[in-house]
XYZ file of C-alpha atoms in Angstrom:
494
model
C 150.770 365.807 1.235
C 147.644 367.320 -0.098
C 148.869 367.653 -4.291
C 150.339 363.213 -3.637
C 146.203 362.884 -2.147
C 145.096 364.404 -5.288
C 147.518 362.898 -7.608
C 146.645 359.331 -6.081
C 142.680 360.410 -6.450
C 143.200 360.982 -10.061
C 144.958 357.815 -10.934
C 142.444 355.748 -8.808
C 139.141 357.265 -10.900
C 138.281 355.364 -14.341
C 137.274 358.866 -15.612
C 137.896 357.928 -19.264
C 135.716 354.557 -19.260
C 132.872 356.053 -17.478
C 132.430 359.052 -20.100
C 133.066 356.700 -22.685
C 130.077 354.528 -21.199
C 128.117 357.659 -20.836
C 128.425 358.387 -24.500
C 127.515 355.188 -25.231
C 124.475 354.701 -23.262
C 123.663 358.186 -24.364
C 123.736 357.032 -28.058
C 122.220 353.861 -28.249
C 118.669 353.706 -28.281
C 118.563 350.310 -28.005
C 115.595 350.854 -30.775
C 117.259 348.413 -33.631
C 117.116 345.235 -31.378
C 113.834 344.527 -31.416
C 113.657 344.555 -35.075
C 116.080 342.435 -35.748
C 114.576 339.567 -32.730
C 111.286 340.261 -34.439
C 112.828 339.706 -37.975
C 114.328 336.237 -36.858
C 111.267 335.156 -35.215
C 109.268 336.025 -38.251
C 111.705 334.655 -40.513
C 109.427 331.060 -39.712
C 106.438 332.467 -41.684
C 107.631 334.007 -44.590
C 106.045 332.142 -46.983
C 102.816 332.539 -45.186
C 103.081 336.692 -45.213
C 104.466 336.286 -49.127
C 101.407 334.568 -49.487
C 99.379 337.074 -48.386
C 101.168 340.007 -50.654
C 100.237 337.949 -53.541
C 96.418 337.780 -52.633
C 96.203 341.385 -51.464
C 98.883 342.904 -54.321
C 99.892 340.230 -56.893
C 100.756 343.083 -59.323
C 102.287 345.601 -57.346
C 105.475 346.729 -59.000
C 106.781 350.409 -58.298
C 110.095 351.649 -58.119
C 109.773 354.514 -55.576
C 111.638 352.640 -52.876
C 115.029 353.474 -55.079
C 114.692 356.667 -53.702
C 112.582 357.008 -50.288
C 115.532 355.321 -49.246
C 117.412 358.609 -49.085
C 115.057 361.190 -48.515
C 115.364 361.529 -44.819
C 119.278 361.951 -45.356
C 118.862 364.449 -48.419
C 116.699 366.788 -45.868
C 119.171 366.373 -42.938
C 121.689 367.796 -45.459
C 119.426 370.415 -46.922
C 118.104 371.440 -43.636
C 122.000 371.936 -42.489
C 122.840 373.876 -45.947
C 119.936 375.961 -45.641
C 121.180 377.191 -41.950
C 119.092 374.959 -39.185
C 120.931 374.278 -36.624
C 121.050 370.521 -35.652
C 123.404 368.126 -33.048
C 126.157 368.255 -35.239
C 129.017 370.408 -36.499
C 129.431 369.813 -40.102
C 132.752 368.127 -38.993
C 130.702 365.723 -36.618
C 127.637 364.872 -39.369
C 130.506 363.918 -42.136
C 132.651 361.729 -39.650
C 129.003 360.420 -37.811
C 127.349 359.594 -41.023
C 130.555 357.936 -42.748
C 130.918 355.825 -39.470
C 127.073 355.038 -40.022
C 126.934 353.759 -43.705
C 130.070 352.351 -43.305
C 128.992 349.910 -40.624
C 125.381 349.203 -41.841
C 127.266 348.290 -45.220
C 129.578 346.010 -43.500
C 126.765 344.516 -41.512
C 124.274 343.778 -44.768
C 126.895 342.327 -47.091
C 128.537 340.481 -44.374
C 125.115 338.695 -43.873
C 123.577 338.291 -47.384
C 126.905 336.599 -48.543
C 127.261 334.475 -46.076
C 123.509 333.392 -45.865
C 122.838 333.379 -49.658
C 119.023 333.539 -48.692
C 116.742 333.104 -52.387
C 115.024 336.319 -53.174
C 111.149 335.884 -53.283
C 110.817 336.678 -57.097
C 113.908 333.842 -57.478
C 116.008 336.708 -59.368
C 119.255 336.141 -56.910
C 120.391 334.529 -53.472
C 121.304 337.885 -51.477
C 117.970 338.178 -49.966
C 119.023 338.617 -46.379
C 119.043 341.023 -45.103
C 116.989 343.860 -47.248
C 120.021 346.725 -48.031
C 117.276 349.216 -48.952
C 115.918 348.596 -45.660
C 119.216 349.405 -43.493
C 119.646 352.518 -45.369
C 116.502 353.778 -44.982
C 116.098 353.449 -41.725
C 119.724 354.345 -40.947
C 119.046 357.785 -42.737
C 116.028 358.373 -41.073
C 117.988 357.835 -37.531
C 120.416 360.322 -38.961
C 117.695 362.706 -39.303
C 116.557 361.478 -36.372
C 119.305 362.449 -34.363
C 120.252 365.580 -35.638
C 116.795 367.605 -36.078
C 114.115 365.336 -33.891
C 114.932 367.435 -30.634
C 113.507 370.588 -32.576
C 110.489 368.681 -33.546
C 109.399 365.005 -33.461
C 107.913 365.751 -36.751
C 111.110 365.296 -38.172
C 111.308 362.127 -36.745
C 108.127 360.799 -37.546
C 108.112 361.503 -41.107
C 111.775 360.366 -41.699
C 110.685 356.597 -39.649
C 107.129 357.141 -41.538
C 109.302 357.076 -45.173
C 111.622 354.197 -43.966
C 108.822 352.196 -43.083
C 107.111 353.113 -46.732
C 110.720 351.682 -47.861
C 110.436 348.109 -46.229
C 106.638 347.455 -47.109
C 107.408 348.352 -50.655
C 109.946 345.837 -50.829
C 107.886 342.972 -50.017
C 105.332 343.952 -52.156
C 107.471 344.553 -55.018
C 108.541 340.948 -53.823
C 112.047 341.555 -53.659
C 112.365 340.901 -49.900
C 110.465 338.165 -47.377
C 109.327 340.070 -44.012
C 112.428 338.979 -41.737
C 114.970 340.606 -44.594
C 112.845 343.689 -43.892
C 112.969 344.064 -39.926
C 115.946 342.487 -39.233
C 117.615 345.427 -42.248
C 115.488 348.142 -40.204
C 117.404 347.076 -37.046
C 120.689 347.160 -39.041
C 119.874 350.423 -39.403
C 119.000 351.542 -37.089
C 121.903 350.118 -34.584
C 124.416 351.014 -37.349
C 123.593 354.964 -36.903
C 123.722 354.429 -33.266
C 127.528 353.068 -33.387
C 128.136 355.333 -35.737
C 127.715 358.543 -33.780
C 128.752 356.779 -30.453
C 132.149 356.665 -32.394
C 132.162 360.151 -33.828
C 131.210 361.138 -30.187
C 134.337 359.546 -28.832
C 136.496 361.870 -31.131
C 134.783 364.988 -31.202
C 132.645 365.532 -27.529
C 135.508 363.487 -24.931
C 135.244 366.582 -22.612
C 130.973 366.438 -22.476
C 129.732 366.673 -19.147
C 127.659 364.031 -17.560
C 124.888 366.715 -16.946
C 124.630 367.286 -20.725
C 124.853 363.822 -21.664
C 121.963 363.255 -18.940
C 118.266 363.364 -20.059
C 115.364 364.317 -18.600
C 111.515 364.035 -18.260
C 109.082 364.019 -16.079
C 105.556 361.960 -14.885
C 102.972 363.932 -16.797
C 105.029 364.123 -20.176
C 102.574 363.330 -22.644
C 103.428 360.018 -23.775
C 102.623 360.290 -28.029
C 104.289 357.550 -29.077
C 104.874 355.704 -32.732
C 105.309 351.795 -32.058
C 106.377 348.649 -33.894
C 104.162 345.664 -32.425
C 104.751 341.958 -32.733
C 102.183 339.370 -30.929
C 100.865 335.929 -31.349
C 97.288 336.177 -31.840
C 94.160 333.384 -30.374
C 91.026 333.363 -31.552
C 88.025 330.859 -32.201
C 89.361 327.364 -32.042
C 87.110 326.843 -35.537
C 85.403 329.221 -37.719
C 81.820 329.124 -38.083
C 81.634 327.732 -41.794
C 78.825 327.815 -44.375
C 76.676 324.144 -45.474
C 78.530 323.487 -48.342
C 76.974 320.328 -50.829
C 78.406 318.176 -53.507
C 75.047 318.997 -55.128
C 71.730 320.429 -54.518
C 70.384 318.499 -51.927
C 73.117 315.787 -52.395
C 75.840 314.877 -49.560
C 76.967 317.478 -47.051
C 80.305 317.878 -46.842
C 80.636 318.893 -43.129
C 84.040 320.963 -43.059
C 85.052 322.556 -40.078
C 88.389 325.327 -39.975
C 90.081 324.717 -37.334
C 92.611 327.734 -36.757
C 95.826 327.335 -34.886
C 97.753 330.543 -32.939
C 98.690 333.314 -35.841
C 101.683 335.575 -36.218
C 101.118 339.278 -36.013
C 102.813 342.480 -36.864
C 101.466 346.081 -36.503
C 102.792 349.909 -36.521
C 100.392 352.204 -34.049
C 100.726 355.287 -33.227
C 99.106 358.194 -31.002
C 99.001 362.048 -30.462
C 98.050 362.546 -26.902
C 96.980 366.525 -26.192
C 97.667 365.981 -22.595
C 99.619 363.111 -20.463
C 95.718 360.566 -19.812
C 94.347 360.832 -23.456
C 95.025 360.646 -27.184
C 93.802 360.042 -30.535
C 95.457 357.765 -33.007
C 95.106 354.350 -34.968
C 96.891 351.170 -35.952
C 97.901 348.991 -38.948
C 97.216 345.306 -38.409
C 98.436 342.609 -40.422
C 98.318 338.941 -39.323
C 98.560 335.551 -40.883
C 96.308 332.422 -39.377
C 96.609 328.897 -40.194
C 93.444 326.752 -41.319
C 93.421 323.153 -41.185
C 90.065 322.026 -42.648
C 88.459 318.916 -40.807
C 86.168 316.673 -42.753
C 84.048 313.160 -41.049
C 85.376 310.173 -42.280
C 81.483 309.208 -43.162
C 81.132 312.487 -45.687
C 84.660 312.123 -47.135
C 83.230 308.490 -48.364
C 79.700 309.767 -50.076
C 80.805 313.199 -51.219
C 80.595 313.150 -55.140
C 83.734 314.613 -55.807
C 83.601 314.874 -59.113
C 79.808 314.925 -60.008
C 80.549 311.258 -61.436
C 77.090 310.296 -59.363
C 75.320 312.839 -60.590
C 75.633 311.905 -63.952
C 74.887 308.429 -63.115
C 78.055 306.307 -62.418
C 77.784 303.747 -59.977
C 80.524 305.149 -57.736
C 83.246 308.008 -57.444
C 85.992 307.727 -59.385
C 87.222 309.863 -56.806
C 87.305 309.593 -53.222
C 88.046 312.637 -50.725
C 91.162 312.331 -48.556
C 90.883 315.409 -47.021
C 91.895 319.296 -47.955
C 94.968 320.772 -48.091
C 95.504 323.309 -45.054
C 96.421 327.104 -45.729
C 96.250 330.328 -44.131
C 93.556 333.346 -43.744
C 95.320 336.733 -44.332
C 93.659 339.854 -42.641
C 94.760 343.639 -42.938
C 92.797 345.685 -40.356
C 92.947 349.690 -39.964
C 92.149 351.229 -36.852
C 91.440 354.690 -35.249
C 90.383 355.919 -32.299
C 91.082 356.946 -28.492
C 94.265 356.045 -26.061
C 94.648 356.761 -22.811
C 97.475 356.985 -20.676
C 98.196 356.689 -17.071
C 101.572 357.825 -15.358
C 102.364 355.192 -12.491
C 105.807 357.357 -12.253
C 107.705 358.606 -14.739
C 109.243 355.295 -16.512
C 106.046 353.330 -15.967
C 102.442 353.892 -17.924
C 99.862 352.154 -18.027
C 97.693 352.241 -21.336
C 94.323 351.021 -23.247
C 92.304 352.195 -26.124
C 89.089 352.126 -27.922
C 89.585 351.336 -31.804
C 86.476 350.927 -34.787
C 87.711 349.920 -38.208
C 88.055 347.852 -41.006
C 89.022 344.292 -41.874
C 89.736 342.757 -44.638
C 90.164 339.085 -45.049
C 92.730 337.976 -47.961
C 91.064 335.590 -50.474
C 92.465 331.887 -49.917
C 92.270 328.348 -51.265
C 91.940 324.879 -49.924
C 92.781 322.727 -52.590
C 91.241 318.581 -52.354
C 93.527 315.771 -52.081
C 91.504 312.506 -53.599
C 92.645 309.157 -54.747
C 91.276 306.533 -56.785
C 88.575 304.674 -55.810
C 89.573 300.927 -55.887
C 85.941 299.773 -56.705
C 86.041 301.259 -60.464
C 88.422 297.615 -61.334
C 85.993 295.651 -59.384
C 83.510 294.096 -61.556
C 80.923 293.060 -59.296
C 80.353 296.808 -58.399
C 81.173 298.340 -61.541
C 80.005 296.250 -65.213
C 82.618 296.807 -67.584
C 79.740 298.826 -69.901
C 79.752 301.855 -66.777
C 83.500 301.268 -66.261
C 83.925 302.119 -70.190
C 80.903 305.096 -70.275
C 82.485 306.918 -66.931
C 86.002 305.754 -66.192
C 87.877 304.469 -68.933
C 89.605 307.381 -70.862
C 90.354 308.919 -67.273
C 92.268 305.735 -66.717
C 93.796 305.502 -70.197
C 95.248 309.329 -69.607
C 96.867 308.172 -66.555
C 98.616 305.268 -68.213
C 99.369 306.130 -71.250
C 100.149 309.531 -70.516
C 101.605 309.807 -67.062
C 103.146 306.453 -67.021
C 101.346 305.055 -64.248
C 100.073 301.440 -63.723
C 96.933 300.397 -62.178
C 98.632 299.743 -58.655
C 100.674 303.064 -59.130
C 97.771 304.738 -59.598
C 95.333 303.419 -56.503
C 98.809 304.667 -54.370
C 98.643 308.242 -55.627
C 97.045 311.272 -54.682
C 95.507 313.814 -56.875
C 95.511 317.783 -55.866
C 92.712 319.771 -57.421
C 93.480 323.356 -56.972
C 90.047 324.815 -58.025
C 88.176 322.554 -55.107
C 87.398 325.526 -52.936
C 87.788 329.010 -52.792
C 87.006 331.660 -49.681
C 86.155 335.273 -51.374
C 87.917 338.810 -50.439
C 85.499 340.014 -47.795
C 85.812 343.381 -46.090
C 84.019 343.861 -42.443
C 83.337 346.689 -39.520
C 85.392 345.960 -37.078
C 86.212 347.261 -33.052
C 89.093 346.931 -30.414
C 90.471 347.822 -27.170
C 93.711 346.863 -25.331
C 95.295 347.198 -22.066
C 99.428 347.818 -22.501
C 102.439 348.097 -19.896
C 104.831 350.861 -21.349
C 108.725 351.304 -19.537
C 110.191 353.965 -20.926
C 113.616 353.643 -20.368
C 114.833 357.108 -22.461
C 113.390 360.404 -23.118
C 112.305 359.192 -26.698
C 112.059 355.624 -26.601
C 110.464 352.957 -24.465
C 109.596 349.325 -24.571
C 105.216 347.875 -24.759
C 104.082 344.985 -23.417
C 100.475 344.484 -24.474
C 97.137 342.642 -24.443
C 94.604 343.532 -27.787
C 90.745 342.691 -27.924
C 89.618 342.832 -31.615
C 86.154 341.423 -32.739
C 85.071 341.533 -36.637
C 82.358 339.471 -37.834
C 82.866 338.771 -41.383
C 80.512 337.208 -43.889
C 82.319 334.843 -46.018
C 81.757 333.041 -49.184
C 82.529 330.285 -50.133
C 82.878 328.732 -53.911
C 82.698 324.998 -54.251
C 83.979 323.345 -57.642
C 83.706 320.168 -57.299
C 82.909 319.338 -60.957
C 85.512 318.291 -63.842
C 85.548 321.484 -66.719
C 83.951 321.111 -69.447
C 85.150 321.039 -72.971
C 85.587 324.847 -72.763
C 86.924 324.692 -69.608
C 84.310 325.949 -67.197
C 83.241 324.209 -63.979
C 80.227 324.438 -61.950
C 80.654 326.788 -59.285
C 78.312 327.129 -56.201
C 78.421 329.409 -53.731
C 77.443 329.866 -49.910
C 77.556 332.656 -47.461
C 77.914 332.566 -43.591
C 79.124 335.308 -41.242
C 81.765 334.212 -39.405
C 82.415 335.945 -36.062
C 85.712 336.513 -34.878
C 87.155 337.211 -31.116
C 91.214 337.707 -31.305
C 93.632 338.271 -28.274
C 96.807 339.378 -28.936
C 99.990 338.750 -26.604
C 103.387 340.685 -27.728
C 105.616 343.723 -27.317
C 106.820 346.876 -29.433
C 109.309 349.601 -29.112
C 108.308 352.627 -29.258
C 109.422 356.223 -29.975
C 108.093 358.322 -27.351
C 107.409 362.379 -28.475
């Protein structure tokens, strides 16, 4: 009666699904997920972080990426050669690894032949997702894996390389931002799989108590993070007087700035479990939308035709194109930490640094000015002196007729440019972290930052002369700056 009990028991248990969900939740970090959300969310603006990659680095061209790829695997393999004992047997790295590339392979061709996504340099349509990306990051979860319990130094310097790989691929411009995050989830999720399989075959009779991790309230929480938030900040930016000439018509702009996208890596050492040292690379994109009065758009001498005496504008000022203010800031400082159990911390910083604000253009959109045909406002005499061989151009060399041409608009490019400026700089933040393995946990966060930059701005509102120079004036203002950010990172906890 007692062995049938005990047979019955044994039948009745799902012992093999519950160690195979064991292994799995043991395995999976969860980590990639993130990236890859954050990569199709940022996927919207990759023009606008292309953009600034071509104002901060428009030359940038270095190969090194080829290779930092695979440096993170090379030492796993060196490390395990040379004698250091890691996770695996040599049997389990070969199988784990093979199950790893073999996967984040399948998962990057799958997607960049099926979305045929237009490299940024134009040089072919398998864009999406980045390949060098996936591997890097999938190598440095290898060595993750395998040698991070013995230090997280391992860990950090393998995730520090990967990361090195993805930002040198969009500024060698052979990858937008969302090919880059959404290949470091790849990655990332791939090498998780990978040794969740090789786990199945190899460690089947694993206890629960070894698959089990633990860690306690007043763990110091260091932590490297991956942050992505949607910034506010001043509804318009305090802009300089800027003139058509000396003295002449104002042209009252006001940049207005909408909500900007913003992605960061931060990081902290903490010496015990309340307080820390580290810093924080910022990088955000914010839209401008210049605003002009209807009044000044009317009387500003666009093209200095006043000035040199016409009777009107040839030109008349529709308004200016909108773009978007880059800014890079660096940060360093002190975090501190609070334990509200041993999932749950509470953080906040203090930060000084730098900002720099990307150079940027808003280019004029004008059309003619009806009054240069009419004769009782313009005598044929000024109409031949100012306007005449601007006219001829247009219809003898673009085609246009008279009507055609009072329905076009013009785009000067050259109208107005806002210089490279570099600025002190200071934050704080309050943050919400759950930390939901040993190693890992997931941020919610609220950032403070205030710069106040002095920016210049050059006005060329002239025609170039026969040699091709313009009349450039220029005006300063300091612009100041107060930015909340809203978002959420993963982080790997050490």
């Amino acid at each position: 009666m007692q062995d049938s009990t005990s047979s019955l028991t044994s039948l009745t248990l799902p012992a093999k699904p519950k160690k195979t969900k064991e292994l799995f939740q043991h395995n999976f970090s969860y980590m990639g997920i993130p990236f890859i959300v954050s990569g199709l969310i940022v996927k919207k603006q990759n023009q606008d972080f292309r953009t600034l990659r071509n104002r901060f680095q428009p030359t940038f061209h270095h190969e090194y990426d080829n290779y930092t790829q695979y440096v993170p695997l090379v030492a796993t393999w060196s490390m395990k050669l040379a004698g250091v004992e890691s996770r695996s047997s040599w049997k389990e790295l070969t199988v784990s690894n093979v199950f790893s590339a073999a996967l984040m392979a399948g998962f990057v061709n799958t997607l960049k032949y099926t979305t045929k996504e237009m490299r940024p340099d134009n040089s072919s349509n398998n864009s999406f997702p980045s390949g060098h990306t996936a591997t890097a990051f999938m190598c440095a979860t290898i060595l993750h894996k395998e040698y991070g319990m013995l230090s997280p130094w391992y860990s950090i310097g393998g995730y520090t390389l990967a990361g090195v790989t993805g930002i040198t691929r969009q500024l060698n411009n052979r990858h937008w931002i969302g090919d880059v995050l959404v290949g470091a989830g790849i990655g990332m999720i791939s090498t998780d799989l990978g040794y969740f399989f090789s786990d199945l075959i190899f460690r089947k009779n694993t206890t629960s108590s070894q698959l089990t991790t633990h860690f306690n309230r007043y763990d110091t929480p260091s932590f490297l993070s991956l942050n992505m938030g949607f910034a506010t900040g001043p509804s318009t930016l305090r802009t300089a007087d800027l003139y058509d000439t000396e003295e002449g018509t104002p042209l009252g702009m006001r940049l207005h700035t909408g909500t900007s996208t913003v992605v960061s890596a931060e990081g902290a050492y903490f010496f015990n479990a309340y307080i820390g040292l580290g810093g924080r690379l910022r990088v955000a994109t914010v839209p401008v939308i210049a605003d002009i009065p209807e009044e000044n758009k009317q009387h500003f001498d666009l093209d200095n035709d006043l000035k040199e005496g016409a009777p009107v504008n040839m030109y008349l000022l529709d308004g200016l194109e909108s773009d978007h203010l880059g800014m890079c800031d660096i940060d360093l400082g002190l975090y501190f930490s609070y334990p509200l159990s041993s999932r749950f911390l509470i953080g906040s910083k203090l930060l000084a640094g730098r900002r720099t604000n990307a150079n940027f253009t808003l280019n004029s959109i004008s059309r003619i000015n009806p009054a240069i045909f009419d004769r009782q406002k313009v005598s044929q005499e000024a109409y031949d002196q100012f306007y005449k061989a601007d006219v001829d151009y247009y219809i003898q060399q673009e085609g246009l007729s008279v009507q055609e041409m009072l329905q076009s608009t013009f785009i000067d490019e050259e109208f107005l440019h806002i210089r490279k400026s570099s600025t002190f700089k200071l934050g704080t933040g309050l943050s919400l972290a759950y930390r939901y393995k040993e190693n890992a946990a997931l941020r919610l966060y609220c950032d403070y930052d205030f710069a106040s930059p002095r920016l210049t701005y050059d006005l060329e509102n002239s025609w170039a002369d026969e040699d091709g120079n313009r009349e450039v004036r220029s005006y300063s203002k300091r612009t100041p700056m107060h930015n909340f950010t809203f978002g959420a990172s993963i982080a790997f906890m050490f």
